[in-house]
Amino acid sequence: MKISILFFLIFSGNLLSAQNYYEDAKALDCIRAIRAKADSLEAVGEREVSFQMRFDSVTNCLLGLKMSNFSFENISSEVLDFQEISTPILLITSASWCKPCKAEIPAINKIAERYEGKLKVILLFWDKQEKVEKMRLNYSSFIELVPSKEHYKNEIKLAINDFEHYLGFPTSYFISRSKEIVMISQGAVMAREAANGNPAISEQQANRMNYNSIKKEVERLLRK
């Protein structure tokens, strides 16, 4: 079964499926329907509402869908079969050149270690095997690292086996034991200096904020 996670600014959420599995054509119809509504609102000057509708369309189209028929090959050439994973899954897309992805590493490591045995943490990389090998020591041994087989000219695209992703990096998919997507989040907090009236954020603060944000969703996921 092929999944295609579609970038909301390229396509734009109400999927009807008896099995409630993600299917490309139905997802496209769902996103295009919301985009059409957003276009009509923008035409009458409702730009903010239109933009928010496009932004929300991805979540509206993907939440509740199932991802059970998937398998990925990790950096050690071991196959990760979704059907054989009995715990909830935190599936995160990442890339070596992505600064927010790097900022999120301490939080992900802490999450993987705290919930070891209760949560499977899988990182899907835009990068190929050789690059991921070089980054391996940055990650907890409890995290499954999955390299890409090929690169694409479009850096927002990630495709591994039948999984296609266009939501940017990092994006986190919180997947329940029944393999249902229950939450999607994007981005991460980065350390910064004070500028333009915005307060500074230290690396320690950024790590804490990222950890607390992920932990909140993981705890909710484990209760399902």
mmCIF file of C-alpha atoms in Angstrom:
data_model
loop_
_atom_site.group_PDB
_atom_site.id
_atom_site.type_symbol
_atom_site.label_atom_id
_atom_site.label_comp_id
_atom_site.label_asym_id
_atom_site.label_seq_id
_atom_site.Cartn_x
_atom_site.Cartn_y
_atom_site.Cartn_z
ATOM 1 C CA MET A 1 0.000 0.000 0.000
ATOM 2 C CA LYS A 2 1.393 3.365 -0.989
ATOM 3 C CA ILE A 3 1.183 6.448 1.196
ATOM 4 C CA SER A 4 1.780 9.918 -0.106
ATOM 5 C CA ILE A 5 1.957 12.706 2.496
ATOM 6 C CA LEU A 6 1.237 15.852 0.514
ATOM 7 C CA PHE A 7 2.693 19.295 1.093
ATOM 8 C CA PHE A 8 -0.175 21.633 1.958
ATOM 9 C CA LEU A 9 1.050 24.554 -0.124
ATOM 10 C CA ILE A 10 1.207 22.433 -3.270
ATOM 11 C CA PHE A 11 -2.009 20.497 -2.805
ATOM 12 C CA SER A 12 -4.523 21.187 -0.230
ATOM 13 C CA GLY A 13 -8.524 17.601 3.939
ATOM 14 C CA ASN A 14 -12.409 14.638 4.356
ATOM 15 C CA LEU A 15 -11.399 11.160 3.596
ATOM 16 C CA LEU A 16 -14.037 8.460 3.274
ATOM 17 C CA SER A 17 -12.803 4.885 3.299
ATOM 18 C CA ALA A 18 -14.407 1.734 4.651
ATOM 19 C CA GLN A 19 -11.082 0.452 5.952
ATOM 20 C CA ASN A 20 -9.834 3.950 6.777
ATOM 21 C CA TYR A 21 -6.480 3.289 5.134
ATOM 22 C CA TYR A 22 -4.553 6.001 3.353
ATOM 23 C CA GLU A 23 -4.875 5.824 -0.421
ATOM 24 C CA ASP A 24 -3.282 8.333 -2.774
ATOM 25 C CA ALA A 25 -6.304 9.208 -4.890
ATOM 26 C CA LYS A 26 -8.647 9.694 -1.947
ATOM 27 C CA ALA A 27 -6.108 11.780 -0.073
ATOM 28 C CA LEU A 28 -5.639 13.999 -3.109
ATOM 29 C CA ASP A 29 -9.410 14.432 -3.461
ATOM 30 C CA CYS A 30 -9.601 15.310 0.218
ATOM 31 C CA ILE A 31 -6.831 17.906 0.041
ATOM 32 C CA ARG A 32 -8.019 19.403 -3.246
ATOM 33 C CA ALA A 33 -11.549 19.828 -1.875
ATOM 34 C CA ILE A 34 -10.270 21.922 1.025
ATOM 35 C CA ARG A 35 -7.933 23.845 -1.255
ATOM 36 C CA ALA A 36 -10.873 24.754 -3.495
ATOM 37 C CA LYS A 37 -12.721 26.161 -0.475
ATOM 38 C CA ALA A 38 -9.593 28.043 0.561
ATOM 39 C CA ASP A 39 -9.236 29.526 -2.938
ATOM 40 C CA SER A 40 -12.822 30.772 -2.870
ATOM 41 C CA LEU A 41 -12.261 32.435 0.498
ATOM 42 C CA GLU A 42 -9.064 34.099 -0.690
ATOM 43 C CA ALA A 43 -10.915 35.415 -3.732
ATOM 44 C CA VAL A 44 -13.232 37.403 -1.445
ATOM 45 C CA GLY A 45 -10.387 38.766 0.672
ATOM 46 C CA GLU A 46 -10.336 36.194 3.502
ATOM 47 C CA ARG A 47 -6.612 35.546 3.171
ATOM 48 C CA GLU A 48 -5.839 34.602 6.772
ATOM 49 C CA VAL A 49 -8.731 32.141 6.933
ATOM 50 C CA SER A 50 -7.727 30.755 3.550
ATOM 51 C CA PHE A 51 -4.104 30.216 4.608
ATOM 52 C CA GLN A 52 -5.125 28.547 7.870
ATOM 53 C CA MET A 53 -7.492 26.267 5.970
ATOM 54 C CA ARG A 54 -4.673 25.176 3.669
ATOM 55 C CA PHE A 55 -2.404 24.619 6.641
ATOM 56 C CA ASP A 56 -5.031 22.578 8.498
ATOM 57 C CA SER A 57 -5.987 20.544 5.437
ATOM 58 C CA VAL A 58 -3.051 18.149 5.781
ATOM 59 C CA THR A 59 -3.959 17.320 9.359
ATOM 60 C CA ASN A 60 -7.657 17.071 8.514
ATOM 61 C CA CYS A 61 -6.910 14.600 5.733
ATOM 62 C CA LEU A 62 -4.399 12.429 7.565
ATOM 63 C CA LEU A 63 -5.537 12.117 11.175
ATOM 64 C CA GLY A 64 -7.324 8.841 11.797
ATOM 65 C CA LEU A 65 -5.756 7.100 8.809
ATOM 66 C CA LYS A 66 -3.882 3.835 9.263
ATOM 67 C CA MET A 67 -0.321 2.968 8.303
ATOM 68 C CA SER A 68 -0.095 -0.730 9.143
ATOM 69 C CA ASN A 69 1.179 -2.096 5.833
ATOM 70 C CA PHE A 70 4.657 -0.617 5.903
ATOM 71 C CA SER A 71 8.219 -1.795 6.257
ATOM 72 C CA PHE A 72 11.508 0.098 6.323
ATOM 73 C CA GLU A 73 15.107 -1.096 6.262
ATOM 74 C CA ASN A 74 17.197 0.446 9.028
ATOM 75 C CA ILE A 75 20.849 1.435 8.904
ATOM 76 C CA SER A 76 21.855 -2.122 9.894
ATOM 77 C CA SER A 77 19.803 -3.599 7.013
ATOM 78 C CA GLU A 78 17.180 -4.947 9.432
ATOM 79 C CA VAL A 79 13.570 -4.771 8.280
ATOM 80 C CA LEU A 80 11.121 -2.837 10.454
ATOM 81 C CA ASP A 81 7.667 -4.208 9.695
ATOM 82 C CA PHE A 82 4.831 -2.037 11.017
ATOM 83 C CA GLN A 83 2.575 -5.064 11.384
ATOM 84 C CA GLU A 84 5.050 -6.662 13.778
ATOM 85 C CA ILE A 85 5.493 -3.583 15.992
ATOM 86 C CA SER A 86 3.211 -3.958 19.011
ATOM 87 C CA THR A 87 3.899 -0.578 20.626
ATOM 88 C CA PRO A 88 2.864 2.912 19.501
ATOM 89 C CA ILE A 89 5.269 4.490 17.010
ATOM 90 C CA LEU A 90 6.881 7.909 16.824
ATOM 91 C CA LEU A 91 7.869 8.315 13.169
ATOM 92 C CA ILE A 92 10.023 11.388 12.463
ATOM 93 C CA THR A 93 11.369 12.693 9.168
ATOM 94 C CA SER A 94 14.831 14.233 9.266
ATOM 95 C CA ALA A 95 17.749 15.477 7.155
ATOM 96 C CA SER A 96 21.408 16.209 7.878
ATOM 97 C CA TRP A 97 21.134 19.792 6.578
ATOM 98 C CA CYS A 98 18.008 20.551 8.644
ATOM 99 C CA LYS A 99 18.903 22.822 11.603
ATOM 100 C CA PRO A 100 15.642 22.239 13.545
ATOM 101 C CA CYS A 101 16.239 18.484 13.153
ATOM 102 C CA LYS A 102 19.634 18.844 14.837
ATOM 103 C CA ALA A 103 18.107 20.981 17.599
ATOM 104 C CA GLU A 104 15.585 18.213 18.283
ATOM 105 C CA ILE A 105 18.148 15.397 18.708
ATOM 106 C CA PRO A 106 18.639 15.700 22.517
ATOM 107 C CA ALA A 107 14.866 15.604 23.078
ATOM 108 C CA ILE A 108 14.358 12.608 20.781
ATOM 109 C CA ASN A 109 17.181 10.709 22.464
ATOM 110 C CA LYS A 110 15.688 11.374 25.891
ATOM 111 C CA ILE A 111 12.225 10.294 24.718
ATOM 112 C CA ALA A 112 13.562 7.069 23.175
ATOM 113 C CA GLU A 113 15.422 6.169 26.355
ATOM 114 C CA ARG A 114 12.593 7.081 28.729
ATOM 115 C CA TYR A 115 9.961 5.100 26.817
ATOM 116 C CA GLU A 116 12.148 2.192 25.695
ATOM 117 C CA GLY A 117 9.947 -0.881 25.319
ATOM 118 C CA LYS A 118 6.774 1.247 25.331
ATOM 119 C CA LEU A 119 7.358 3.289 22.175
ATOM 120 C CA LYS A 120 9.167 2.571 18.919
ATOM 121 C CA VAL A 121 11.042 5.651 17.667
ATOM 122 C CA ILE A 122 11.891 5.602 13.954
ATOM 123 C CA LEU A 123 13.716 8.345 12.057
ATOM 124 C CA LEU A 124 13.377 8.466 8.290
ATOM 125 C CA PHE A 125 16.242 10.362 6.692
ATOM 126 C CA TRP A 126 16.388 12.294 3.449
ATOM 127 C CA ASP A 127 20.072 11.285 3.455
ATOM 128 C CA LYS A 128 21.529 8.087 2.085
ATOM 129 C CA GLN A 129 23.280 5.342 4.068
ATOM 130 C CA GLU A 130 26.801 6.833 4.107
ATOM 131 C CA LYS A 131 25.663 10.163 5.538
ATOM 132 C CA VAL A 132 23.407 8.565 8.146
ATOM 133 C CA GLU A 133 26.313 6.331 9.215
ATOM 134 C CA LYS A 134 28.330 9.467 9.997
ATOM 135 C CA MET A 135 25.505 10.826 12.174
ATOM 136 C CA ARG A 136 24.849 7.523 13.934
ATOM 137 C CA LEU A 137 26.707 8.351 17.166
ATOM 138 C CA ASN A 138 24.517 11.439 17.687
ATOM 139 C CA TYR A 139 21.481 9.247 18.310
ATOM 140 C CA SER A 140 20.412 6.894 21.076
ATOM 141 C CA SER A 141 20.769 3.177 20.356
ATOM 142 C CA PHE A 142 17.029 2.914 21.069
ATOM 143 C CA ILE A 143 16.241 4.886 17.904
ATOM 144 C CA GLU A 144 15.844 3.156 14.547
ATOM 145 C CA LEU A 145 17.630 5.129 11.804
ATOM 146 C CA VAL A 146 16.325 4.594 8.274
ATOM 147 C CA PRO A 147 18.366 6.020 5.356
ATOM 148 C CA SER A 148 16.953 6.912 1.948
ATOM 149 C CA LYS A 149 17.765 4.899 -1.146
ATOM 150 C CA GLU A 150 17.844 7.956 -3.403
ATOM 151 C CA HIS A 151 17.747 11.746 -3.361
ATOM 152 C CA TYR A 152 15.305 14.039 -5.099
ATOM 153 C CA LYS A 153 15.878 17.484 -6.617
ATOM 154 C CA ASN A 154 13.072 18.748 -4.427
ATOM 155 C CA GLU A 155 14.503 18.810 -0.905
ATOM 156 C CA ILE A 156 11.071 18.769 0.737
ATOM 157 C CA LYS A 157 10.444 15.321 -0.727
ATOM 158 C CA LEU A 158 11.267 12.129 1.136
ATOM 159 C CA ALA A 159 10.433 8.756 -0.378
ATOM 160 C CA ILE A 160 11.411 5.440 1.191
ATOM 161 C CA ASN A 161 9.850 2.266 -0.167
ATOM 162 C CA ASP A 162 6.185 3.215 -0.631
ATOM 163 C CA PHE A 163 6.221 6.073 1.881
ATOM 164 C CA GLU A 164 6.221 9.557 0.356
ATOM 165 C CA HIS A 165 6.481 12.699 2.469
ATOM 166 C CA TYR A 166 6.187 16.368 1.472
ATOM 167 C CA LEU A 167 5.665 18.129 4.806
ATOM 168 C CA GLY A 168 9.213 19.318 5.431
ATOM 169 C CA PHE A 169 11.659 18.479 8.208
ATOM 170 C CA PRO A 170 11.279 17.596 10.988
ATOM 171 C CA THR A 171 7.733 16.259 10.926
ATOM 172 C CA SER A 172 6.551 13.854 13.641
ATOM 173 C CA TYR A 173 3.795 11.287 13.114
ATOM 174 C CA PHE A 174 2.381 9.884 16.354
ATOM 175 C CA ILE A 175 0.969 6.449 15.506
ATOM 176 C CA SER A 176 -1.125 4.345 17.882
ATOM 177 C CA ARG A 177 -0.868 0.590 18.553
ATOM 178 C CA SER A 178 -3.579 0.068 15.934
ATOM 179 C CA LYS A 179 -1.338 2.030 13.495
ATOM 180 C CA GLU A 180 -3.658 5.031 13.379
ATOM 181 C CA ILE A 181 -2.158 8.499 12.888
ATOM 182 C CA VAL A 182 -3.410 10.387 15.946
ATOM 183 C CA MET A 183 -1.201 13.489 15.777
ATOM 184 C CA ILE A 184 1.141 15.270 13.372
ATOM 185 C CA SER A 185 3.532 18.014 14.433
ATOM 186 C CA GLN A 186 6.101 20.018 12.500
ATOM 187 C CA GLY A 187 9.274 21.879 13.377
ATOM 188 C CA ALA A 188 11.320 22.219 16.554
ATOM 189 C CA VAL A 189 12.463 25.002 18.884
ATOM 190 C CA MET A 190 15.998 26.273 18.219
ATOM 191 C CA ALA A 191 18.327 28.245 20.464
ATOM 192 C CA ARG A 192 18.533 31.906 19.481
ATOM 193 C CA GLU A 193 19.806 35.275 20.584
ATOM 194 C CA ALA A 194 17.407 38.080 21.521
ATOM 195 C CA ALA A 195 16.373 40.035 18.410
ATOM 196 C CA ASN A 196 13.506 42.201 17.165
ATOM 197 C CA GLY A 197 11.822 42.158 20.540
ATOM 198 C CA ASN A 198 11.923 38.362 20.799
ATOM 199 C CA PRO A 199 13.579 36.949 23.945
ATOM 200 C CA ALA A 200 16.652 34.788 23.705
ATOM 201 C CA ILE A 201 16.270 31.015 23.965
ATOM 202 C CA SER A 202 19.230 29.103 25.354
ATOM 203 C CA GLU A 203 20.160 25.641 24.100
ATOM 204 C CA GLN A 204 19.067 24.221 27.445
ATOM 205 C CA GLN A 205 15.679 25.943 27.175
ATOM 206 C CA ALA A 206 15.226 24.759 23.595
ATOM 207 C CA ASN A 207 16.029 21.162 24.607
ATOM 208 C CA ARG A 208 13.519 21.338 27.451
ATOM 209 C CA MET A 209 10.783 22.850 25.281
ATOM 210 C CA ASN A 210 11.275 20.248 22.546
ATOM 211 C CA TYR A 211 11.289 17.401 25.052
ATOM 212 C CA ASN A 212 8.153 18.600 26.857
ATOM 213 C CA SER A 213 6.310 19.077 23.578
ATOM 214 C CA ILE A 214 7.082 15.556 22.352
ATOM 215 C CA LYS A 215 6.533 13.998 25.777
ATOM 216 C CA LYS A 216 3.033 15.514 25.998
ATOM 217 C CA GLU A 217 1.978 13.853 22.728
ATOM 218 C CA VAL A 218 3.702 10.559 23.572
ATOM 219 C CA GLU A 219 1.869 10.342 26.894
ATOM 220 C CA ARG A 220 -1.407 10.934 25.094
ATOM 221 C CA LEU A 221 -0.452 8.315 22.522
ATOM 222 C CA LEU A 222 0.325 5.704 25.192
ATOM 223 C CA ARG A 223 -3.114 6.183 26.743
ATOM 224 C CA LYS A 224 -4.864 5.175 23.496
#
